[in-house]
Coordinates of C-alpha atoms in Angstrom, one line a residue:
M37 CA -53.5 22.7 -25.3
R38 CA -55.0 26.0 -24.4
L39 CA -53.1 29.2 -25.3
T40 CA -53.9 32.7 -24.3
I41 CA -52.1 36.0 -25.2
R42 CA -53.0 39.2 -23.3
Q43 CA -51.0 42.4 -23.8
G44 CA -48.0 40.3 -25.0
R45 CA -48.2 37.9 -22.1
V46 CA -48.4 34.2 -23.2
R47 CA -50.0 31.6 -21.0
A48 CA -50.1 27.9 -22.1
E49 CA -51.9 25.0 -20.4
S50 CA -52.3 21.4 -21.4
K51 CA -53.8 18.2 -20.1
D52 CA -51.7 15.9 -18.1
F53 CA -49.1 13.9 -20.3
N54 CA -46.5 11.2 -20.1
A55 CA -43.1 12.4 -21.3
G56 CA -41.5 8.9 -21.1
T57 CA -37.7 9.0 -20.7
V58 CA -36.1 12.4 -20.5
T59 CA -32.3 12.7 -21.3
L60 CA -30.4 15.3 -19.2
A61 CA -27.6 16.9 -21.2
K62 CA -24.1 17.0 -19.8
S63 CA -23.2 20.4 -18.5
E64 CA -20.7 22.2 -16.2
T65 CA -22.9 21.4 -13.1
L66 CA -23.9 17.9 -14.3
E67 CA -20.8 16.4 -15.9
D68 CA -22.2 12.9 -16.5
G69 CA -25.7 14.1 -17.6
G70 CA -28.4 11.6 -16.7
T71 CA -31.9 10.2 -17.5
L72 CA -35.3 10.5 -15.9
E73 CA -37.6 7.5 -16.6
K74 CA -41.4 7.3 -16.8
V75 CA -41.8 11.0 -16.4
E76 CA -45.4 12.1 -15.9
V77 CA -46.5 15.8 -15.8
A78 CA -49.7 17.0 -14.2
R79 CA -51.4 20.4 -14.4
P80 CA -48.6 22.0 -16.5
V81 CA -48.6 25.8 -17.0
F82 CA -46.2 27.9 -19.0
I83 CA -46.0 31.7 -18.9
L84 CA -43.9 33.9 -21.1
E85 CA -43.7 37.6 -20.2
P86 CA -43.1 40.4 -22.8
S87 CA -39.7 41.0 -21.3
G88 CA -38.6 37.4 -22.2
R89 CA -38.9 36.0 -18.7
Y90 CA -40.6 32.7 -18.3
R91 CA -42.1 30.5 -15.7
A92 CA -43.2 26.9 -15.9
T93 CA -45.1 25.0 -13.1
A94 CA -46.3 21.4 -12.9
D95 CA -46.7 18.4 -10.6
M96 CA -44.1 15.8 -11.8
S97 CA -43.5 12.2 -11.0
L98 CA -41.0 9.7 -12.3
G99 CA -40.5 6.0 -12.0
G100 CA -36.7 6.0 -11.8
G101 CA -33.5 7.2 -13.5
M102 CA -30.0 8.4 -13.0
I103 CA -28.7 11.9 -12.2
G104 CA -24.9 11.8 -12.7
S105 CA -24.0 8.6 -10.8
V106 CA -26.9 8.7 -8.3
P107 CA -29.6 6.1 -9.0
L108 CA -33.2 7.4 -8.5
G109 CA -36.3 5.4 -7.6
A110 CA -39.8 6.7 -7.7
A111 CA -40.1 10.4 -7.0
T112 CA -42.7 13.2 -6.9
A113 CA -42.4 17.0 -6.6
K114 CA -44.1 20.2 -7.4
V115 CA -41.9 22.0 -10.0
D116 CA -41.6 25.7 -10.6
V117 CA -39.0 26.8 -13.1
S118 CA -38.0 30.3 -14.2
N119 CA -35.1 32.1 -15.9
D120 CA -33.3 32.4 -12.5
R121 CA -34.0 29.2 -10.6
V122 CA -35.6 25.7 -10.3
N123 CA -37.9 25.2 -7.3
L124 CA -38.8 21.7 -6.2
N125 CA -41.4 21.6 -3.4
N126 CA -42.9 18.7 -1.6
I127 CA -40.1 16.3 -2.8
V128 CA -40.6 12.7 -1.9
A129 CA -37.9 10.6 -3.6
D130 CA -36.4 7.1 -3.3
V131 CA -32.7 7.7 -3.5
M132 CA -29.8 5.2 -2.9
E133 CA -32.2 2.6 -1.3
G134 CA -33.5 5.2 1.1
Q135 CA -35.9 8.1 1.0
V136 CA -35.6 11.9 0.9
N137 CA -38.3 14.4 1.8
G138 CA -38.0 18.2 1.5
T139 CA -37.6 21.2 -0.7
A140 CA -34.9 22.5 -3.0
S141 CA -34.5 25.9 -4.7
I142 CA -31.5 25.9 -7.1
A143 CA -30.3 29.2 -8.5
L144 CA -29.3 29.1 -12.1
R145 CA -26.9 32.0 -11.8
S146 CA -23.9 32.2 -9.6
T147 CA -25.1 35.4 -7.9
G148 CA -28.4 33.7 -6.8
E149 CA -28.9 31.8 -3.5
S150 CA -29.8 28.1 -3.6
Q151 CA -31.5 26.4 -0.6
I152 CA -31.8 22.7 0.2
N153 CA -33.9 21.6 3.1
G154 CA -34.9 18.0 3.9
N155 CA -34.8 14.8 5.9
F156 CA -33.3 11.6 4.7
S157 CA -33.7 8.0 6.1
G158 CA -32.2 4.7 5.2
L159 CA -29.6 6.0 2.6
D160 CA -27.3 3.2 1.5
L161 CA -23.8 4.2 2.7
S162 CA -22.0 2.2 0.0
K163 CA -23.8 4.1 -2.7
L164 CA -23.3 7.4 -0.9
I165 CA -19.6 6.8 -0.7
A166 CA -19.4 5.6 -4.3
L167 CA -20.9 8.9 -5.3
Q168 CA -17.9 10.7 -3.9
S169 CA -15.1 8.2 -4.6
G170 CA -16.4 6.4 -7.7
R171 CA -15.7 3.0 -6.1
V172 CA -18.2 0.5 -4.7
I173 CA -17.0 -0.8 -1.3
P174 CA -18.3 -3.6 0.9
L175 CA -20.1 -1.4 3.5
E176 CA -23.6 -2.4 4.4
G177 CA -25.4 0.2 6.4
R178 CA -27.8 3.2 6.5
A179 CA -27.7 6.9 7.3
N180 CA -30.5 8.9 8.8
G181 CA -30.6 12.6 9.3
N182 CA -31.5 16.0 8.0
V183 CA -29.9 18.8 5.9
N184 CA -30.5 22.5 5.8
L185 CA -28.1 24.3 3.5
T186 CA -27.8 27.5 1.4
L187 CA -25.1 28.2 -1.3
R188 CA -24.5 30.6 -4.2
G189 CA -25.6 29.0 -7.4
T190 CA -24.2 25.5 -7.4
D191 CA -20.9 26.3 -5.8
A192 CA -20.5 23.9 -2.9
A193 CA -17.5 25.9 -1.6
T194 CA -20.0 28.6 -0.5
T195 CA -22.2 26.3 1.6
S196 CA -23.8 27.5 4.8
G197 CA -26.2 25.6 7.1
A198 CA -26.3 22.4 9.0
I199 CA -26.0 18.6 8.3
N200 CA -26.9 15.9 10.9
A201 CA -26.6 12.2 10.3
D202 CA -26.6 9.0 12.3
I203 CA -24.8 6.0 10.9
A204 CA -25.2 2.3 11.5
A205 CA -23.2 -0.1 9.2
S206 CA -21.1 -3.2 8.9
A207 CA -17.8 -3.3 6.9
G208 CA -16.9 -6.4 5.0
S209 CA -18.6 -8.9 2.7
D210 CA -18.0 -12.0 4.8
T211 CA -20.6 -12.6 7.5
D212 CA -18.0 -14.1 9.9
T213 CA -15.6 -11.2 9.6
R214 CA -17.9 -8.1 9.3
I215 CA -17.0 -5.2 11.5
P216 CA -19.9 -3.1 12.9
V217 CA -19.4 0.6 12.5
N218 CA -21.6 3.2 14.2
G219 CA -21.4 6.9 14.3
K220 CA -22.9 10.4 14.5
I221 CA -22.0 13.5 12.5
E222 CA -23.2 17.0 13.2
L223 CA -21.9 19.9 11.1
T224 CA -22.7 23.6 10.7
A225 CA -21.4 25.6 7.8
D226 CA -20.8 29.3 7.1
N227 CA -19.8 30.2 3.5
G228 CA -17.8 27.0 3.0
L229 CA -16.3 26.8 6.5
F230 CA -17.7 23.8 8.3
N231 CA -17.7 23.5 12.0
V232 CA -17.7 20.0 13.4
R233 CA -20.0 19.9 16.4
T234 CA -19.9 16.1 16.6
A235 CA -18.0 13.5 14.5
N236 CA -17.3 10.0 15.7
L237 CA -17.2 6.5 14.2
T238 CA -16.8 3.5 16.5
T239 CA -16.3 -0.2 16.2
E240 CA -16.0 -2.8 19.0
K241 CA -12.3 -1.9 19.5
S242 CA -11.6 1.4 17.7
T243 CA -12.8 5.0 17.7
L244 CA -12.3 7.8 15.3
T245 CA -13.3 11.3 16.4
A246 CA -12.9 14.8 14.8
S247 CA -13.4 18.3 16.1
G248 CA -12.8 21.8 14.8
R249 CA -13.5 23.0 11.3
F250 CA -12.7 22.3 7.7
D251 CA -12.7 24.8 4.8
L252 CA -14.0 24.1 1.3
R253 CA -13.4 27.6 0.0
N254 CA -10.3 29.1 1.7
D255 CA -7.4 27.8 3.7
N256 CA -8.9 28.1 7.2
S257 CA -9.3 24.4 8.1
D258 CA -8.3 23.6 11.7
L259 CA -9.5 20.0 12.3
D260 CA -8.3 17.7 15.1
L261 CA -8.4 14.0 14.3
A262 CA -7.9 11.2 16.9
L263 CA -7.8 7.5 16.1
A264 CA -7.5 5.0 19.0
S265 CA -7.7 1.2 18.7
S266 CA -6.9 -1.6 21.1
D267 CA -6.5 -4.0 18.2
A268 CA -4.5 -2.6 15.3
N269 CA -5.4 -5.7 13.3
E270 CA -9.0 -4.4 13.2
I271 CA -7.8 -1.2 11.5
D272 CA -5.8 -3.2 9.0
R273 CA -9.0 -5.3 8.2
L274 CA -11.0 -2.1 7.8
F275 CA -8.4 -0.6 5.5
R276 CA -8.5 -3.7 3.4
V277 CA -12.3 -4.4 3.2
L278 CA -12.9 -0.7 2.4
G279 CA -10.3 -0.9 -0.4
V280 CA -8.7 2.4 0.6
S281 CA -5.5 1.8 -1.4
P282 CA -4.9 -1.4 -3.4
E283 CA -1.3 -0.2 -4.1
I284 CA -0.5 0.0 -0.4
E285 CA -2.2 -3.3 0.3
Q286 CA 0.1 -4.9 -2.3
Q287 CA 3.2 -3.5 -0.5
L288 CA 1.9 -4.7 2.9
D289 CA 1.3 -8.2 1.5
S290 CA 4.8 -8.3 -0.1
F291 CA 6.3 -7.7 3.4
R292 CA 3.7 -10.0 5.1
V293 CA 2.9 -7.1 7.5
Q294 CA 0.9 -7.9 10.6
L295 CA -0.3 -5.2 13.1
A296 CA -1.2 -5.9 16.7
G297 CA -1.8 -4.2 20.0
D298 CA -2.6 -0.5 20.5
L299 CA -2.7 1.8 17.5
K300 CA -3.0 5.6 17.9
F301 CA -3.0 8.6 15.7
N302 CA -3.5 12.2 16.8
G303 CA -3.3 14.9 14.2
K304 CA -4.5 18.2 12.8
V305 CA -5.8 19.1 9.4
T306 CA -5.2 22.6 8.1
G307 CA -5.4 24.5 4.8
N308 CA -8.1 23.8 2.2
L309 CA -9.8 20.4 2.6
G310 CA -9.4 19.9 -1.2
D311 CA -5.6 19.8 -0.7
P312 CA -4.9 19.8 3.0
N313 CA -2.0 19.7 5.3
V314 CA -2.0 16.9 7.9
N315 CA 0.3 16.9 10.9
G316 CA 0.3 14.4 13.7
T317 CA 1.9 11.5 15.6
A318 CA 1.2 7.8 15.1
S319 CA 2.2 4.9 17.3
L320 CA 1.8 1.1 17.0
A321 CA 2.5 -1.4 19.7
S322 CA 3.6 -4.4 17.6
L323 CA 4.8 -4.7 14.0
T324 CA 5.5 -8.1 12.4
L325 CA 7.4 -8.4 9.0
R326 CA 7.8 -11.8 7.2
G327 CA 6.9 -13.7 10.4
R328 CA 9.2 -11.8 12.7
E329 CA 8.0 -9.3 15.3
V330 CA 10.3 -6.3 14.8
G331 CA 8.9 -4.2 17.7
S332 CA 6.9 -1.1 18.4
V333 CA 6.9 2.0 16.1
K334 CA 6.1 5.6 16.5
S335 CA 6.7 8.6 14.2
D336 CA 5.6 12.2 13.6
I337 CA 3.8 12.4 10.2
A338 CA 3.4 15.5 8.0
V339 CA 1.3 15.2 4.8
S340 CA 1.1 18.3 2.5
P341 CA 0.5 19.0 -1.2
T342 CA 4.3 18.8 -1.6
G343 CA 4.7 15.3 -0.1
V344 CA 4.9 13.1 3.0
E345 CA 7.5 13.4 5.8
L346 CA 8.1 10.9 8.6
T347 CA 10.3 12.5 11.3
N348 CA 11.5 11.5 14.8
G349 CA 10.6 7.9 13.9
L350 CA 11.6 5.2 16.3
L351 CA 11.4 1.4 16.1
K352 CA 12.1 -0.3 19.4
E353 CA 12.6 -4.1 19.4
P354 CA 10.7 -6.2 21.9
A355 CA 12.5 -7.3 25.0
S356 CA 15.8 -5.6 24.1
A357 CA 17.5 -2.3 23.9
G358 CA 17.8 -2.4 20.1
E359 CA 16.3 0.5 18.2
I360 CA 16.2 2.3 14.8
A361 CA 15.8 6.0 14.7
F362 CA 14.6 7.1 11.2
N363 CA 13.4 10.0 9.0
V364 CA 11.8 9.5 5.6
S365 CA 10.8 12.2 3.0
I366 CA 8.6 11.3 0.0
P367 CA 8.0 14.4 -2.2
T368 CA 4.9 14.5 -4.3
L369 CA 6.4 16.5 -7.1
G370 CA 9.2 15.1 -9.3
T371 CA 10.6 11.6 -9.4
N372 CA 13.4 9.8 -7.6
E373 CA 13.3 12.3 -4.7
T374 CA 12.7 10.0 -1.7
T375 CA 15.2 10.2 1.1
V376 CA 15.8 7.8 4.0
Y377 CA 18.0 8.2 7.0
A378 CA 18.2 5.6 9.7
K379 CA 20.5 5.1 12.6
L380 CA 20.7 1.5 13.9
T381 CA 21.7 0.7 17.5
N382 CA 22.1 -3.0 18.5
V383 CA 19.3 -4.1 16.2
N384 CA 18.7 -7.8 15.6
S385 CA 20.0 -8.5 12.1
G386 CA 17.1 -10.9 11.3
N387 CA 14.6 -8.1 11.9
L388 CA 16.7 -5.9 9.6
I389 CA 16.6 -8.5 6.9
A390 CA 12.9 -9.0 7.3
A391 CA 12.4 -5.3 6.4
L392 CA 14.3 -5.7 3.1
P393 CA 12.1 -5.7 -0.1
V394 CA 13.5 -9.0 -1.3
D395 CA 12.7 -12.7 -0.6
L396 CA 15.8 -14.3 0.7
P397 CA 16.3 -18.0 1.3
E398 CA 15.0 -19.2 4.6
S399 CA 18.5 -20.0 5.9
L400 CA 19.7 -16.5 5.3
R401 CA 16.6 -15.0 6.9
D402 CA 17.7 -17.0 10.0
F403 CA 20.3 -14.4 10.8
N404 CA 20.8 -13.0 14.3
G405 CA 23.3 -10.6 15.8
L406 CA 23.4 -7.1 17.3
T407 CA 23.8 -4.7 14.4
S408 CA 24.6 -1.0 14.5
G409 CA 25.2 1.5 11.7
V410 CA 23.7 4.1 9.4
V411 CA 21.5 4.1 6.3
D412 CA 21.7 7.4 4.5
L413 CA 20.1 7.4 1.0
K414 CA 18.7 10.1 -1.3
G415 CA 17.1 10.1 -4.7
L416 CA 15.3 6.8 -4.3
P417 CA 14.3 4.7 -6.1
N418 CA 16.2 5.1 -9.3
N419 CA 18.6 8.1 -8.9
A420 CA 20.0 7.0 -5.5
S421 CA 23.0 8.4 -3.8
G422 CA 24.4 7.6 -0.4
S423 CA 25.4 4.5 1.5
V424 CA 24.5 1.7 3.9
D425 CA 27.2 1.1 6.5
I426 CA 26.6 -1.5 9.2
T427 CA 28.4 -3.8 11.6
S428 CA 27.2 -6.8 13.6
A429 CA 28.9 -8.9 16.3
N430 CA 28.4 -12.2 18.0
G431 CA 25.6 -13.5 15.8
T432 CA 24.5 -16.6 14.0
I433 CA 23.6 -17.6 10.4
S434 CA 21.2 -20.5 10.2
G435 CA 22.4 -21.5 13.7
E436 CA 26.1 -21.2 12.9
P437 CA 28.0 -18.6 15.1
F438 CA 30.2 -15.8 13.7
D439 CA 32.3 -13.3 15.6
G440 CA 31.7 -10.2 13.4
L441 CA 30.1 -8.9 10.3
T442 CA 30.8 -5.6 8.4
A443 CA 29.1 -4.4 5.3
K444 CA 29.1 -1.1 3.3
A445 CA 27.2 -0.5 0.1
V446 CA 27.4 2.7 -1.9
F447 CA 24.4 3.7 -4.1
A448 CA 24.7 5.5 -7.4
G449 CA 21.5 5.7 -9.5
T450 CA 20.3 2.1 -9.8
R451 CA 23.7 0.7 -9.2
I452 CA 24.7 -0.7 -5.8
D453 CA 28.5 -1.1 -5.2
I454 CA 29.4 -3.5 -2.4
E455 CA 32.6 -1.9 -1.1
T456 CA 32.9 -4.2 2.0
A457 CA 31.0 -7.3 3.1
E458 CA 32.9 -9.6 5.4
I459 CA 32.1 -12.2 8.0
R460 CA 34.8 -13.4 10.5
V461 CA 34.9 -16.5 12.6
G462 CA 38.0 -16.8 14.8
E463 CA 40.9 -16.6 12.4
G464 CA 38.6 -17.4 9.4
F465 CA 36.8 -15.1 7.2
V466 CA 34.8 -14.7 4.0
N467 CA 34.4 -11.4 2.1
A468 CA 32.6 -10.2 -1.0
K469 CA 33.0 -7.2 -3.3
G470 CA 31.2 -6.2 -6.5
F471 CA 28.1 -4.5 -7.7
Y472 CA 24.5 -5.0 -8.7
D473 CA 22.4 -2.8 -11.0
R474 CA 18.6 -2.8 -10.2
A475 CA 17.7 -1.5 -13.7
S476 CA 19.8 -3.8 -15.9
T477 CA 20.0 -6.6 -13.3
E478 CA 23.7 -6.8 -14.1
F479 CA 26.0 -8.1 -11.4
D480 CA 29.7 -8.7 -10.8
L481 CA 30.7 -10.4 -7.6
D482 CA 34.0 -11.6 -6.2
I483 CA 34.1 -13.8 -3.1
N484 CA 37.2 -14.9 -1.1
G485 CA 37.4 -17.1 2.0
K486 CA 40.0 -18.6 4.3
N487 CA 39.8 -20.9 7.2
L488 CA 36.1 -20.6 7.0
P489 CA 34.1 -23.2 9.0
L490 CA 32.5 -25.5 6.4
Q491 CA 29.1 -25.5 8.2
L492 CA 29.0 -21.7 7.9
A493 CA 30.0 -21.7 4.3
L494 CA 27.1 -24.1 3.5
S495 CA 24.6 -22.2 5.6
F496 CA 23.1 -20.9 2.4
L497 CA 21.6 -24.3 1.6
P498 CA 17.9 -24.7 2.2
N499 CA 16.9 -25.9 5.7
N500 CA 16.4 -29.6 5.4
T501 CA 16.7 -32.4 7.9
S502 CA 18.1 -34.6 5.2
V503 CA 21.2 -32.5 4.8
P504 CA 24.0 -34.3 6.6
A505 CA 26.2 -32.7 9.3
F506 CA 29.4 -31.2 7.9
S507 CA 32.6 -30.1 9.7
G508 CA 36.0 -28.8 8.5
L509 CA 37.6 -25.6 7.2
T510 CA 37.6 -24.3 3.7
D511 CA 39.5 -21.8 1.5
L512 CA 37.7 -20.6 -1.6
T513 CA 37.8 -18.0 -4.4
A514 CA 34.8 -17.3 -6.6
K515 CA 33.6 -14.9 -9.3
A516 CA 30.2 -14.5 -10.8
T517 CA 29.0 -12.1 -13.5
G518 CA 25.9 -11.7 -15.6
R519 CA 22.3 -10.4 -15.5
S520 CA 20.1 -11.9 -12.9
S521 CA 17.1 -11.6 -15.3
D522 CA 18.8 -14.0 -17.8
T523 CA 20.6 -17.2 -16.7
R524 CA 22.2 -17.4 -20.2
T525 CA 24.5 -14.5 -19.3
F526 CA 25.8 -16.2 -16.1
N527 CA 29.5 -16.7 -15.9
V528 CA 30.5 -18.5 -12.7
N529 CA 34.0 -19.6 -11.8
F530 CA 35.3 -20.9 -8.5
N531 CA 38.0 -23.0 -6.9
G532 CA 39.1 -24.0 -3.4
M533 CA 39.8 -26.7 -0.9
A534 CA 38.5 -28.0 2.3
R535 CA 40.5 -29.9 4.9
D536 CA 39.6 -32.1 7.9
V537 CA 36.2 -32.7 6.3
V538 CA 33.9 -35.0 8.2
I539 CA 30.4 -35.8 7.0
N540 CA 28.1 -37.7 9.3
E541 CA 31.1 -38.9 11.2
N542 CA 32.8 -40.2 8.0
S543 CA 36.2 -38.6 7.2
F544 CA 36.7 -37.3 3.7
G545 CA 40.1 -35.8 4.5
V546 CA 41.1 -33.0 2.0
V547 CA 38.5 -32.0 -0.6
T548 CA 39.3 -29.9 -3.6
F549 CA 36.7 -28.3 -5.9
S550 CA 36.6 -26.1 -8.9
G551 CA 34.1 -24.9 -11.5
N552 CA 34.2 -22.9 -14.8
T553 CA 31.5 -21.7 -17.2
Q554 CA 31.9 -22.6 -20.9
N555 CA 29.3 -22.0 -23.6
E556 CA 26.5 -21.3 -21.1
V557 CA 27.3 -24.5 -19.1
L558 CA 28.9 -24.6 -15.6
L559 CA 31.2 -27.6 -15.3
A560 CA 32.3 -28.4 -11.8
E561 CA 34.6 -31.0 -10.3
L562 CA 35.1 -32.1 -6.7
S563 CA 37.8 -34.5 -5.6
A564 CA 37.8 -36.2 -2.2
N565 CA 40.1 -38.7 -0.4
V566 CA 37.9 -41.6 0.6
G567 CA 39.7 -44.5 2.3
D568 CA 43.0 -43.4 0.8
K569 CA 41.4 -43.5 -2.6
A570 CA 40.7 -40.4 -4.7
Q571 CA 37.1 -40.1 -5.6
V572 CA 36.1 -37.5 -8.3
I573 CA 32.6 -36.1 -8.7
N574 CA 31.7 -34.2 -11.8
A575 CA 28.7 -31.8 -12.1
R576 CA 27.1 -30.0 -15.0
L577 CA 24.6 -27.1 -14.8
E578 CA 23.1 -25.7 -18.0
F579 CA 22.6 -21.9 -17.7
G580 CA 21.4 -21.7 -21.3
N581 CA 18.2 -23.7 -20.4
P582 CA 15.7 -21.7 -18.2
D583 CA 14.9 -24.9 -16.4
L584 CA 18.6 -25.1 -15.3
P585 CA 18.9 -28.9 -15.7
F586 CA 21.6 -30.3 -13.4
R587 CA 23.6 -33.5 -13.6
V588 CA 26.1 -35.1 -11.2
E589 CA 28.1 -38.3 -11.7
T590 CA 31.0 -40.2 -10.3
G591 CA 32.7 -43.5 -11.1
F592 CA 33.5 -46.1 -8.5
D593 CA 36.7 -48.1 -8.6
Q594 CA 37.2 -50.2 -5.5
S595 CA 35.8 -47.3 -3.6
P596 CA 34.5 -47.6 0.0
L597 CA 30.7 -47.1 0.0
A598 CA 30.1 -46.2 3.7
P599 CA 30.8 -42.5 3.2
F600 CA 28.4 -42.3 0.2
F601 CA 25.7 -44.1 2.1
A602 CA 26.2 -41.6 4.9
L603 CA 25.7 -38.8 2.3
V604 CA 22.5 -40.4 1.0

């Protein structure tokens, strides 16, 4: 090293040297710190002025490293460092599988002006997005363009200048299902306010465009967004392969949601881009839930720091006049603040059931009828208040017709009280009253029926071609209590009779039945008249065993076998 001191001014020079691996300390502007590998320094000069100001210059190169979460490849630059700033000239760097060429002057004080000028080519988009989101997504593609920016210190909210980029990519990791995505972005900025000259992303069937401005510093964003797709399923696939929201994906999968046809969104972004307001209108040509096409949907959407509002929503069923008008409010702050209001007009009951967040037996999902009524709930999910009040006419359950259905449920916290639930067929009916608590899973249900067609009463059985054909009328009374999460708490009691019973064209006359729960075991008895002889069938169901073992037995005493063969 050569050191000279003249009039208090210190100048130091050394031969070229290899610094090896340099650790970058964590700081306010570099939260994750970093490392520079294989650092080589050529022609280093260090100058210290009597005032305490310093300046260091060198030609530097490195073999790799990491700045924050950005991986670096080989890089060279002429470095000039002083008390006020770091100047990097003639930068040539391999970054995110691409290359950057240019200059950078970074002010070390907030009052100083920083400048970044350069060209980039072949930047890996997945790594670029991971830098912002912290997640690696299956997006293969490159970005080419240039950047010319100024800002105060390292405050991105004061950025001025221009950014231009061309994008060519494919979304998805499966070769057969990849979706090509191409686009162009041209931005100009003035003190954190970005004007969008050009912003568009296109696939084979979809286009996303933006125009206007967005603000990083103040609340002056005014950005128009437009999404148009001729195949909503493509948007659903993009949403999934890009991993936008695993939580929403899980909800979509639980309802077996399928999107089809035209999908459109037109909206405006205002406020500060860090916490914006979004207002717009969305529409979808075809929505399918649990294998049933429920119809087209449109709604006004408002997203703000305080929550999400869906207003003027309308679901129209395909090929019918049925519709649901709805409003939904989901506040961001607080818990149990969601409200739902929906007015149903001649909606197919099966479509309504398909929208319920529960898996019902297939026979109950096979429910049709024109349903009207009101859903008015507040405080969801766990401090609910309000009611569901619906009626349905001239429908079928598992192919069996009914004349009318009425149901009213009142919500209080996690408890749902069934005030009315009745199905009528001619002069026959079956009704239910009781409650269910979603938190404790406790239930208490009373069921009564009179002159109810047997085939309708048995419609809850799983669809199976082996189940014989039944006919007849039944009267019944039943009560069930317990916690649905624990079969050991079940207490089921029932009794009733059925008359004019015919099974597979074999007459069973009058059939009586009863059941009582004792010591976690349901004991049931059925007595039928077969060929003028009483035939008693006993059954046993063990609630105390989670496998619910079931046993049924009967004794034959000169009993005709033909009806039993018909059952088998």
